[in-house]
Amino acid sequence: MEQTRQEPLMSAFVDLEAGVDRQEVLESSDEKIVNFIEDAKNEDDTSDALDAPPPGPSVPTPVLGQPETEERWTELLERAKMRGTRGPMVGERHGDVSIHDVPPEFWVLTVLAGWEDVVVFHIGRCAWPEHRIKAAFMMLLLEKQVWLEAEMLTMLKEWLKDIPGVCIHNQQPLLHSVSPQDGIGTPLVTKSYQPIVIGSWVRIRRGSFKGDTGVVTKVYPWGCKLLLVPRLDPSARNEKNRKQRRLDKLGPKLFDRGAIELDGTEKVKVLKQTEERYLWHGLVYKHDLLVCRFNFSQVELARDIPDILAGLFCQSCHPLVRRYRKHLPRISEWCLVVGDPVMDTSNGQIGLISSVGDERLEVECEEGLFPLAWAHCQKTFEVGQYMEITEGLVDRWAGWIDAIEDGLVHVVSDQIRTKDKVEMCEVHPNLLMVTTPPSSQLPAPDKGPRMYPSHQEDFLEGSSEDVNMSKNSHGRPGLHVLVHLAAYDPNAPFLVAWLDYLDVVDEESHLPLNKAWPLADNDNNLYHKYVPVTHILEEREPQSEPGNRTPLPDPSERCLSPSWDPSAPEPGSSTAVSSPTYWCTDSRLHGYKFWATYHGFNIVAAVREKILGEGRMSCFRDNTSACEELDPVAVLPIHPTARHYELFLVISGEHCGKWVRGIQFKKRSSQNRSDLEWTIAVVIPRAPYLQDNLTDERLVLHSSCMTLADESAQERKLNDSLKRLLRKPAQER
């Protein structure tokens, strides 16, 4: 007697990844199943965390609430409950469902990427009762996997290998049994519908690490593995008479193996030296970060991250953190609003914030709108602006920007908090906000006048050691000026010195600086004694006394600093000061490209005519698409050091405008590494794809007379043989 065909056991399937809108109730039919695959090939479903793609856009969150979905998943949980014993519960309680120590039998079927829904469709349509398949579904954002709740019989294996999209190896479907621990957490994973993938930044919702933020390094069916900044004291577990002592929560700090083993009382176990993996008090550390595992119900996607945690993650040098740094969430302390000028630190592009989102910013520039990741966003400021620190300091104190170096802004306080000290701090630009100084505060001065120190007589005779002071060497409060000192020796280095405002005399009038160049606000009130330490002075018309003028020294006998070379008035002329000229606006450098420092950033600049045909030169930024005119006062040359043997550009003296290449150098000072005397050869750059022409002219110049020239990687490669030829005689000595 022919056996009557029964209806398939699976009449529906649960698609957790795509949401309820793609769930369908599938009815059986006599329609033939098309073989979607001709030659199924074996694919390896194991992937390294570092080879995983970066996190993509957020997946729409499925909403459990449809009767079919709730009923289907409730059946799965009930079967897990009924299969359990009456032993102690080792899982978690979720509503009225308890997962006991015996989980259902779960199997992972490996399929081709993108064919997961096809396989589930086929199983839900064609499975028979004798196959004993109770459920077939896909896990959240786990590719190439179909989960089965079934008794894995030989008949079922033979049936699975004929399903389109199933990976076959040695004439058998690729199946992996699920461990009891993973099986316990599998039903609970449906309560967390978050797009958590490798590289996602998540926040811990409960437990000892509640509130901490970490990065996902591996995703399991039931949870994920995270990297965290250590902030618990694991040594507290060793205290006696406390069986389960709660760990003390300390401040965030990277794991330091050397500091722990310094006293010799404790030893850190090395798990894998090449990966910097260590075991200490039962916790695993990798690249100075703590490695922990959490269920999906314990984590959620992080919307922001504290600034201190973001900085510690970047200091850990973990390869995965370096890769996914650009996906960092918003720093909670940053103050960024629409209209703020920002810069993309990855390419130097500058624009204004158009909109602020949770994942990225929209920045408007001359070319249009472009997205900007939070990790690459940095606000731009100018030296001398009055700022307010929005986070980090309790009293939110304000002050002037003194300098911008290495991505940090140096701010001097506008208040005197102690009797003889002016406070300074270094903060991230995104923690600052431009504000208006109160009426009681004085405006920020500006720089400009030429001066020389009155108490350093030996400097005029050639000595330079007494005035080569660092920024923090002075101990007296009040206004200090940053002076570029010029020597009579044309090859002498340019010295930068911080001098007391009252110890400086104007070069032209020989009057004290506070009389020749008075600093005053709009009400002509002189600055009080405790003016913040700064290097910016406002240029005023000098006050001179009759008969107090002396002829200026011969300019040919002096070597003025390229960045501090204002043109001085002729003796006996009017007291009005002419507009200064700067090294980067010299007409002899017209059309040349070179490297320079501008507000703390290394850029490629070029000298061009401001208005075509008028002959007035200006300095423009060249390594961006926007034509940005630069403030010549803030453009500083990058002098060649001992590690530079590339193309140089002479920027001062009679050889200004010549292209040169280094042959050898001689150190003039053991303390100052930039005090170098170079022997150089004059070259003539040729057309692209050609080597430079070497001339017979040889020069001996100080490094302060040159700056690094702009040279592409291809041009450097073409001139490698020329560079070796020039250095060969010096290397053979």
XYZ file of C-alpha atoms in Angstrom:
733
model
C 0.000 0.000 0.000
C 1.373 3.309 -0.987
C 2.242 5.525 1.912
C 0.153 8.670 2.088
C 2.175 11.894 1.714
C 2.084 13.904 4.925
C 2.319 17.646 5.282
C 5.826 18.945 6.066
C 6.627 19.530 9.679
C 8.017 23.023 9.086
C 5.346 25.385 7.827
C 7.206 28.572 8.757
C 10.724 29.698 9.475
C 12.178 32.423 11.686
C 14.382 34.974 9.889
C 16.038 36.958 12.682
C 18.422 38.877 10.444
C 15.993 40.467 8.004
C 13.121 41.225 10.340
C 9.470 40.264 10.541
C 8.573 41.908 7.247
C 10.429 39.105 5.400
C 8.899 36.233 7.394
C 6.428 34.263 5.421
C 4.118 31.327 6.102
C 5.099 28.804 3.487
C 2.620 26.207 2.304
C 3.512 22.982 0.581
C 2.962 22.556 -3.155
C 3.891 20.181 -5.911
C 6.115 22.773 -7.527
C 9.486 21.365 -8.457
C 12.495 22.680 -6.614
C 15.028 24.217 -8.911
C 18.617 23.224 -8.293
C 20.197 26.614 -7.637
C 23.765 25.287 -7.571
C 25.531 23.293 -10.237
C 28.829 22.550 -8.536
C 28.810 23.355 -4.831
C 32.295 23.968 -3.569
C 33.608 23.704 -0.068
C 34.120 27.063 1.617
C 35.974 27.699 4.827
C 33.698 29.497 7.267
C 36.468 30.369 9.697
C 37.592 33.983 9.531
C 40.078 35.991 11.491
C 38.937 39.089 13.310
C 41.472 41.236 11.490
C 40.180 40.027 8.079
C 36.573 40.843 8.856
C 34.937 43.720 6.983
C 34.372 46.960 8.858
C 31.027 47.506 10.541
C 28.388 48.515 8.053
C 25.275 50.602 8.488
C 22.768 49.705 11.147
C 20.357 46.916 10.251
C 16.655 47.655 10.861
C 15.674 46.206 14.214
C 13.184 43.328 13.978
C 10.112 43.746 16.130
C 8.796 40.658 17.861
C 5.108 41.006 18.218
C 3.545 39.133 15.327
C 1.484 36.162 16.562
C 3.254 33.683 14.278
C 6.704 34.802 15.406
C 5.945 34.825 19.122
C 4.211 31.464 18.953
C 7.022 29.863 16.973
C 9.760 31.091 19.265
C 7.771 30.244 22.390
C 7.572 26.654 21.185
C 11.352 26.558 20.813
C 11.846 27.857 24.346
C 9.271 25.481 25.776
C 11.000 22.496 24.207
C 14.274 23.624 25.742
C 12.511 23.923 29.079
C 10.890 20.503 28.868
C 14.159 18.817 27.897
C 15.845 20.192 31.002
C 16.154 18.332 34.244
C 15.290 19.462 37.726
C 18.899 20.228 38.524
C 20.203 23.671 39.485
C 19.651 26.358 36.902
C 22.869 27.515 35.262
C 21.415 29.873 32.686
C 19.546 33.153 33.066
C 15.902 33.782 33.826
C 14.111 35.620 31.074
C 10.443 36.268 31.803
C 8.729 33.006 32.706
C 11.158 30.813 30.751
C 14.046 29.067 32.506
C 16.915 27.451 30.614
C 18.244 24.461 32.534
C 21.475 22.541 32.332
C 20.397 20.328 29.390
C 20.027 22.438 26.268
C 18.309 21.376 23.045
C 20.423 19.724 20.364
C 21.629 22.490 18.093
C 23.685 22.035 14.949
C 25.284 24.621 12.675
C 24.957 23.888 8.956
C 27.520 25.691 6.793
C 26.057 27.206 3.629
C 27.240 29.525 0.895
C 27.280 33.240 1.640
C 23.945 34.792 0.705
C 22.125 31.449 0.518
C 21.049 31.277 4.167
C 17.422 32.218 3.490
C 17.248 29.799 0.536
C 18.336 26.895 2.743
C 15.870 27.818 5.491
C 13.162 28.193 2.835
C 13.898 24.700 1.519
C 13.961 23.096 4.974
C 10.729 24.770 6.024
C 9.031 23.621 2.850
C 10.315 20.105 2.318
C 11.191 18.650 5.743
C 9.301 15.485 6.746
C 8.525 14.166 10.245
C 11.031 11.358 9.894
C 13.773 13.967 9.533
C 13.042 15.042 13.131
C 13.843 18.704 12.518
C 12.146 20.849 15.131
C 13.417 24.279 14.040
C 15.558 25.917 11.372
C 16.599 29.533 11.610
C 19.368 32.048 11.025
C 21.246 33.785 13.826
C 21.683 37.513 14.011
C 24.297 38.752 11.505
C 26.113 35.415 11.348
C 26.848 34.747 7.704
C 27.097 31.312 6.090
C 25.295 29.617 9.011
C 21.897 27.956 9.372
C 20.967 26.676 12.828
C 19.050 23.440 13.247
C 17.331 21.944 16.273
C 17.229 18.282 15.361
C 18.443 14.773 16.074
C 21.252 14.363 13.580
C 20.530 11.005 11.952
C 22.171 9.470 8.897
C 18.986 9.918 6.890
C 18.917 13.606 7.760
C 22.544 14.074 6.669
C 21.833 12.437 3.330
C 18.857 14.727 2.851
C 20.716 17.911 3.842
C 23.530 17.475 1.310
C 21.006 17.700 -1.560
C 19.682 21.091 -0.442
C 20.749 23.985 -2.709
C 23.415 26.179 -1.099
C 24.718 23.651 1.463
C 28.515 23.273 1.528
C 29.718 19.715 0.912
C 32.990 18.153 2.045
C 33.862 14.508 1.341
C 30.300 13.856 0.156
C 28.932 15.042 3.518
C 27.337 18.349 4.573
C 29.504 20.593 6.725
C 27.954 20.308 10.199
C 29.242 21.463 13.569
C 27.684 20.522 16.872
C 26.967 23.323 19.332
C 28.502 23.073 22.792
C 26.156 22.975 25.806
C 27.298 26.446 26.879
C 26.424 27.927 23.503
C 23.189 25.988 23.374
C 22.068 27.427 26.701
C 22.493 30.984 25.474
C 21.060 30.417 21.998
C 17.337 30.923 22.811
C 18.141 34.068 24.762
C 19.976 35.683 21.870
C 16.662 36.501 20.215
C 15.992 39.129 22.834
C 18.927 41.209 21.568
C 18.350 42.503 18.044
C 21.416 44.689 17.633
C 23.797 44.756 14.640
C 26.822 43.716 16.692
C 29.686 42.664 14.424
C 33.468 42.579 14.671
C 34.707 46.130 15.157
C 31.510 47.434 16.775
C 31.865 49.617 19.863
C 29.470 48.491 22.588
C 28.592 49.514 26.136
C 28.131 47.005 28.954
C 24.692 47.247 30.539
C 25.175 45.359 33.809
C 27.702 43.524 35.919
C 31.078 44.533 37.293
C 31.921 46.371 34.067
C 28.631 48.259 33.874
C 29.016 51.490 31.923
C 32.354 50.567 30.325
C 32.848 50.713 26.565
C 34.720 48.135 24.507
C 35.330 46.949 20.959
C 34.078 43.605 19.628
C 36.819 41.218 18.471
C 34.746 38.073 17.917
C 31.047 37.223 17.647
C 29.566 33.997 19.020
C 26.023 32.722 18.520
C 25.211 33.697 22.097
C 27.418 36.758 22.627
C 30.696 38.428 21.782
C 34.282 38.880 22.945
C 35.324 42.413 23.930
C 38.493 44.369 24.541
C 38.162 46.637 27.580
C 40.383 49.100 29.378
C 41.185 47.465 32.752
C 39.655 49.229 35.736
C 39.138 46.420 38.267
C 41.575 45.227 40.903
C 41.900 41.437 40.347
C 44.386 41.110 43.216
C 41.468 41.655 45.632
C 40.424 38.041 45.011
C 43.384 36.848 47.071
C 42.199 38.453 50.300
C 41.334 35.891 52.947
C 38.035 35.497 54.784
C 36.190 36.912 51.788
C 34.914 34.091 49.595
C 33.306 36.134 46.865
C 34.563 39.614 47.428
C 33.239 42.213 44.994
C 36.110 43.647 42.980
C 36.956 47.274 43.611
C 36.425 49.526 40.609
C 39.414 51.756 39.962
C 40.150 54.378 37.373
C 40.807 53.214 33.801
C 44.435 52.267 33.241
C 46.277 50.081 30.735
C 47.742 46.787 31.935
C 51.430 47.263 32.779
C 53.292 43.990 33.186
C 56.568 45.712 34.090
C 55.017 47.689 36.944
C 53.408 44.552 38.396
C 56.625 42.517 38.340
C 58.785 45.418 39.495
C 58.763 44.515 43.189
C 59.196 40.794 42.470
C 56.292 39.669 44.677
C 53.959 38.797 41.792
C 54.498 37.064 38.480
C 52.475 37.485 35.308
C 51.986 34.337 33.241
C 52.834 34.713 29.554
C 50.291 33.002 27.298
C 51.684 34.102 23.924
C 54.606 36.484 23.754
C 54.165 37.418 20.080
C 50.605 38.626 20.694
C 51.403 40.122 24.120
C 48.847 37.879 25.828
C 49.179 37.513 29.594
C 47.255 35.853 32.420
C 47.066 37.538 35.806
C 44.715 36.551 38.642
C 42.487 34.632 36.251
C 42.030 37.473 33.756
C 43.454 37.524 30.230
C 45.132 40.655 28.875
C 46.159 41.311 25.286
C 48.102 44.376 24.160
C 47.494 45.897 27.624
C 43.701 45.512 27.260
C 41.387 43.170 29.150
C 39.707 40.351 27.173
C 36.197 39.359 28.347
C 33.123 37.620 26.969
C 29.547 38.840 27.379
C 26.076 37.689 26.355
C 24.183 39.807 23.869
C 21.720 40.687 26.622
C 24.562 42.331 28.576
C 25.733 44.723 25.853
C 24.313 47.394 23.589
C 25.734 49.573 20.862
C 27.597 52.544 22.307
C 26.403 55.993 21.271
C 29.398 57.751 22.834
C 32.644 57.023 24.641
C 34.535 59.028 27.302
C 37.584 60.881 26.073
C 39.905 59.157 28.548
C 38.831 55.682 27.359
C 39.264 56.607 23.703
C 42.772 57.863 24.417
C 43.745 54.699 26.306
C 42.420 52.480 23.520
C 44.590 54.318 21.004
C 47.635 54.036 23.298
C 47.285 50.253 23.555
C 48.479 49.719 19.943
C 46.156 46.741 19.512
C 45.953 45.986 15.751
C 42.172 45.628 15.820
C 41.751 48.926 17.667
C 43.977 50.683 15.140
C 41.892 49.312 12.298
C 38.498 50.243 13.732
C 39.554 53.527 15.276
C 37.728 55.398 12.523
C 34.468 53.802 13.738
C 34.808 55.225 17.245
C 31.519 56.626 18.540
C 31.169 60.234 19.513
C 33.443 61.407 22.330
C 31.047 62.411 25.090
C 33.088 65.457 26.199
C 33.504 66.985 22.739
C 31.696 70.228 21.983
C 30.816 70.330 18.273
C 27.904 72.320 16.892
C 26.695 73.333 13.459
C 28.859 76.083 11.990
C 32.124 75.156 13.737
C 35.183 75.080 11.447
C 36.697 71.589 11.465
C 39.449 69.717 9.679
C 39.602 66.140 8.445
C 42.810 64.855 10.042
C 43.073 62.049 7.476
C 43.520 64.371 4.471
C 43.681 67.930 5.842
C 40.400 69.054 4.257
C 38.756 72.006 6.042
C 35.090 72.968 6.160
C 32.126 73.967 8.317
C 29.870 71.521 10.153
C 26.536 71.242 8.370
C 24.871 68.601 10.549
C 25.769 66.494 13.590
C 24.799 62.815 13.774
C 25.416 59.923 16.123
C 27.739 58.104 13.717
C 29.282 60.892 11.649
C 29.261 64.578 10.781
C 28.310 66.323 7.568
C 30.894 68.968 6.658
C 30.435 71.603 3.972
C 33.431 72.807 1.972
C 33.914 74.502 -1.371
C 33.484 71.196 -3.226
C 30.248 70.385 -1.398
C 29.182 68.170 1.498
C 31.252 65.212 2.637
C 30.824 62.798 5.587
C 33.386 62.979 8.371
C 33.944 60.303 11.020
C 34.116 61.431 14.625
C 37.613 60.018 15.022
C 38.919 62.207 12.149
C 37.200 65.430 13.230
C 39.239 68.240 14.767
C 38.196 71.841 15.323
C 40.450 74.551 13.914
C 41.526 77.684 15.780
C 44.018 80.498 15.520
C 46.665 81.573 17.984
C 45.396 84.423 20.145
C 41.702 83.449 20.230
C 39.918 83.633 23.576
C 38.554 80.175 24.447
C 36.540 78.427 27.125
C 37.258 74.827 28.105
C 33.949 72.976 28.074
C 34.963 69.751 29.860
C 37.685 68.381 32.091
C 38.077 71.315 34.489
C 35.493 71.893 37.196
C 35.429 75.669 36.983
C 35.411 75.736 33.137
C 38.170 78.330 33.094
C 38.966 80.289 29.973
C 42.020 81.873 28.417
C 43.970 82.611 25.270
C 45.453 80.129 22.810
C 49.214 80.360 23.114
C 50.243 77.693 20.577
C 48.985 74.656 18.656
C 51.410 71.735 18.648
C 50.990 68.031 17.861
C 47.207 68.266 17.696
C 46.917 69.874 21.152
C 46.033 73.468 21.959
C 48.099 75.313 24.584
C 45.793 77.603 26.566
C 46.938 80.160 29.153
C 44.491 81.034 31.897
C 43.048 84.522 32.163
C 43.159 84.377 35.965
C 46.041 84.433 38.447
C 45.301 81.587 40.858
C 48.502 81.836 42.839
C 50.664 84.766 43.750
C 53.451 84.169 41.282
C 52.246 81.640 38.714
C 50.209 81.711 35.524
C 48.391 78.445 34.776
C 48.682 76.755 31.399
C 47.196 73.535 30.053
C 47.143 71.415 26.915
C 43.717 70.272 25.719
C 42.191 68.669 22.653
C 40.756 71.223 20.197
C 37.309 69.614 20.364
C 37.092 70.480 24.079
C 37.282 74.219 23.363
C 34.625 76.746 22.499
C 35.185 80.238 21.142
C 33.787 82.868 23.464
C 33.995 86.595 24.121
C 36.320 87.721 26.912
C 34.595 89.573 29.757
C 34.927 93.334 29.947
C 37.426 93.022 32.789
C 39.779 90.947 30.643
C 42.239 92.460 28.216
C 42.212 91.520 24.532
C 44.834 89.173 23.165
C 47.852 91.055 21.778
C 49.452 90.415 18.408
C 53.068 89.978 17.293
C 55.249 92.069 15.033
C 57.920 94.482 16.348
C 61.654 93.920 16.079
C 63.606 94.007 19.318
C 66.796 92.861 20.988
C 67.603 91.922 24.606
C 69.144 94.694 26.691
C 70.685 92.402 29.323
C 72.545 90.068 26.965
C 75.506 92.180 25.894
C 77.680 89.149 25.164
C 75.206 87.980 22.517
C 76.156 90.901 20.295
C 79.698 89.571 20.414
C 78.643 86.163 19.131
C 77.828 84.143 22.241
C 74.524 82.301 22.105
C 74.447 79.988 25.098
C 73.015 82.437 27.613
C 69.945 83.267 25.581
C 69.029 79.846 24.229
C 66.250 79.384 26.781
C 63.271 77.076 26.638
C 59.661 78.127 26.961
C 59.266 77.117 30.603
C 62.669 78.226 31.846
C 61.468 81.576 33.132
C 60.116 81.663 36.659
C 58.779 85.189 36.943
C 55.134 85.963 36.199
C 53.947 88.584 33.781
C 54.306 89.145 30.058
C 57.131 87.390 28.216
C 57.948 87.773 24.553
C 59.237 85.142 22.164
C 62.147 86.679 20.260
C 64.002 85.295 17.265
C 67.548 86.559 17.847
C 69.772 87.457 14.883
C 73.548 87.020 14.916
C 76.167 88.851 12.880
C 77.534 85.585 11.554
C 75.520 84.883 8.364
C 75.789 81.132 8.966
C 74.867 81.224 12.661
C 71.641 79.525 13.763
C 68.529 81.473 14.641
C 67.933 81.374 18.372
C 64.496 81.504 19.954
C 64.386 83.001 23.441
C 61.691 83.858 25.969
C 62.520 87.248 27.498
C 60.824 89.344 30.123
C 58.831 92.163 28.585
C 60.648 94.760 30.712
C 64.096 93.481 29.675
C 63.625 94.114 25.952
C 64.593 97.319 24.128
C 63.304 98.435 20.743
C 65.996 98.220 18.059
C 65.195 101.501 16.329
C 64.413 103.904 19.164
C 66.510 102.267 21.919
C 63.554 102.759 24.238
C 62.301 100.080 26.609
C 59.715 97.968 24.870
C 56.914 99.017 27.191
C 57.486 102.622 26.085
C 58.340 102.106 22.429
C 55.601 99.557 21.770
C 52.983 99.993 24.510
C 50.391 97.270 24.807
C 46.957 98.668 25.508
C 43.337 97.769 25.063
C 40.642 99.920 23.474
C 40.593 102.216 26.506
C 44.387 102.720 26.307
C 44.894 100.983 29.624
C 48.284 99.346 30.014
C 48.398 95.649 30.770
C 48.622 94.876 34.446
C 51.552 92.982 35.914
C 50.083 89.513 35.652
C 49.424 89.359 31.928
C 49.295 85.711 30.746
C 52.499 84.283 29.355
C 52.227 84.567 25.585
C 54.366 85.202 22.559
C 51.952 87.490 20.707
C 52.360 91.266 20.680
C 50.203 93.932 19.122
C 52.087 96.094 16.650
C 51.815 99.796 17.571
C 53.373 102.965 16.265
C 56.638 103.351 18.217
C 57.181 106.363 20.428
C 60.626 107.908 19.962
C 62.440 110.717 21.695
C 64.362 113.438 19.794
C 68.020 112.692 19.243
C 67.655 109.120 20.342
C 67.918 107.513 16.895
C 70.992 105.689 15.721
C 71.817 104.438 12.226
C 70.721 100.897 11.525
C 73.441 98.262 11.043
C 74.292 97.113 7.549
C 71.710 94.455 6.591
C 74.373 92.495 4.698
C 76.169 91.816 7.973
C 73.142 90.252 9.601
C 71.218 87.043 9.089
C 67.602 87.752 9.973
C 65.276 84.883 10.749
C 63.113 83.991 7.748
C 59.973 84.113 9.846
C 60.876 87.337 11.669
C 62.198 89.730 9.018
C 60.007 92.857 9.014
C 61.405 95.735 6.996
C 62.674 98.473 9.311
C 62.200 102.188 8.499
C 65.112 104.275 7.306
C 66.807 106.438 9.978
C 65.249 109.854 10.207
C 62.078 108.795 8.440
C 58.576 109.033 9.802
C 57.716 107.087 12.896
C 55.085 105.103 11.012
C 56.013 101.478 10.597
C 55.943 100.073 7.077
C 54.243 96.783 6.381
C 56.594 93.900 7.141
C 57.909 91.462 4.533
C 58.352 87.809 5.300
C 60.498 85.040 3.942
C 57.508 83.212 2.460
C 56.514 86.278 0.385
C 59.939 86.814 -1.194
C 59.589 87.363 -4.938
C 62.669 85.182 -5.521
C 60.599 82.195 -4.353
C 57.755 82.884 -6.779
C 56.263 79.627 -8.044
C 58.291 77.398 -5.716
C 56.682 74.715 -3.540
C 58.109 73.805 -0.146
C 57.241 72.262 3.194
C 56.415 74.539 6.117
C 54.720 74.494 9.512
C 51.442 76.383 9.812
C 49.726 76.572 13.218
C 51.403 73.341 14.273
C 50.673 71.355 11.094
C 53.103 70.403 8.327
C 51.795 71.601 4.971
C 52.985 72.171 1.407
C 52.981 75.880 0.571
C 53.734 77.887 -2.560
C 54.568 81.540 -3.240
C 52.296 83.160 -5.821
C 51.061 86.573 -6.827
C 48.105 87.688 -4.744
C 46.642 89.611 -7.664
C 47.929 88.573 -11.062
C 50.060 91.278 -12.630
C 50.541 93.481 -9.542
C 53.701 91.752 -8.303
C 52.570 91.409 -4.677
C 53.439 87.960 -3.379
C 51.464 85.831 -0.942
C 51.830 82.357 0.469
C 49.151 79.808 -0.368
C 48.496 76.283 0.812
C 49.202 73.873 -2.031
C 48.376 70.357 -0.804
C 44.605 70.901 -0.684
C 42.020 71.425 -3.374
C 40.996 74.768 -1.852
C 43.190 77.797 -2.576
C 43.827 79.002 0.974
C 45.909 82.106 1.564
C 48.140 81.725 4.612
C 49.107 84.219 7.264
C 52.830 84.774 6.547
C 53.520 85.389 10.237
C 52.466 81.821 11.091
C 54.363 80.153 8.224
C 57.576 78.685 9.639
C 60.193 76.819 7.590
C 61.119 73.197 8.264
C 64.894 73.278 8.439
C 66.762 70.126 7.350
C 68.098 67.910 10.119
C 70.586 65.045 10.161
C 68.030 62.593 8.791
C 67.189 64.716 5.746
C 69.100 64.197 2.507
C 66.367 65.153 0.086
C 65.796 68.271 -2.011
C 66.220 71.590 -0.139
C 65.249 75.153 -1.027
C 67.409 78.121 0.014
C 65.131 80.771 1.512
C 67.511 83.541 2.632
C 70.751 85.210 1.624
C 72.246 85.766 -1.795
C 71.492 82.192 -2.860
C 67.767 82.483 -2.114
C 65.663 80.529 -4.602
C 68.237 77.853 -5.444
C 67.457 74.147 -5.333
C 70.150 72.209 -3.482
C 70.843 68.686 -2.271
C 72.801 67.734 0.841
C 76.273 66.222 0.591
C 77.330 66.167 4.229
C 76.786 68.152 7.412
C 78.821 69.209 10.412
C 77.374 69.601 13.908
C 78.164 72.947 15.480
C 76.536 72.239 18.822
C 76.184 69.011 20.757
C 73.022 70.249 22.464
C 71.104 71.648 19.498
C 70.495 68.986 16.841
C 69.302 71.555 14.297
C 72.542 73.557 14.545
C 74.069 72.026 11.402
C 76.427 73.385 8.782
C 75.647 71.781 5.427
C 77.817 71.243 2.390
C 75.358 71.271 -0.482
C 75.289 71.000 -4.248
C 73.135 73.203 -6.463
C 70.817 71.244 -8.759
C 68.303 72.165 -11.446
C 65.054 70.173 -11.295
C 64.018 68.929 -14.707
C 60.687 67.954 -16.193
C 58.715 65.104 -14.605
C 60.102 61.582 -15.006
C 63.662 62.959 -15.396
C 66.561 63.119 -12.965
C 67.749 66.522 -11.676
C 70.689 68.202 -13.404
C 73.735 68.450 -11.129
C 75.774 71.658 -11.389
C 79.394 72.275 -10.359
C 78.401 74.871 -7.756
C 78.988 73.873 -4.136
C 77.822 75.911 -1.122
C 78.275 75.825 2.632
C 75.142 77.075 4.418
C 73.564 76.724 7.806
C 70.399 74.633 8.029
C 68.414 77.707 9.114
C 68.907 79.179 5.627
C 66.995 76.313 3.993
C 63.671 74.522 4.143
C 62.519 71.154 2.842
C 61.328 71.299 -0.759
C 58.207 69.571 -2.018
C 59.178 66.379 -3.821
C 56.885 63.531 -4.822
C 57.685 59.901 -4.103
C 58.334 59.264 -7.795
C 60.761 62.177 -7.989
C 62.623 60.931 -4.916
C 62.932 57.506 -6.498
C 64.281 58.972 -9.739
C 66.949 60.910 -7.823
C 68.098 58.061 -5.573
C 71.183 57.474 -7.709
C 72.031 61.192 -7.618
C 71.690 61.264 -3.831
C 74.004 58.256 -3.465
C 76.506 59.850 -5.850
C 76.666 63.041 -3.762
C 77.064 61.205 -0.457
C 79.604 58.635 -1.656
C 82.787 60.766 -1.108
C 81.758 61.580 2.468
C 80.907 57.959 3.259
C 84.270 56.683 1.987
C 86.259 58.873 4.367
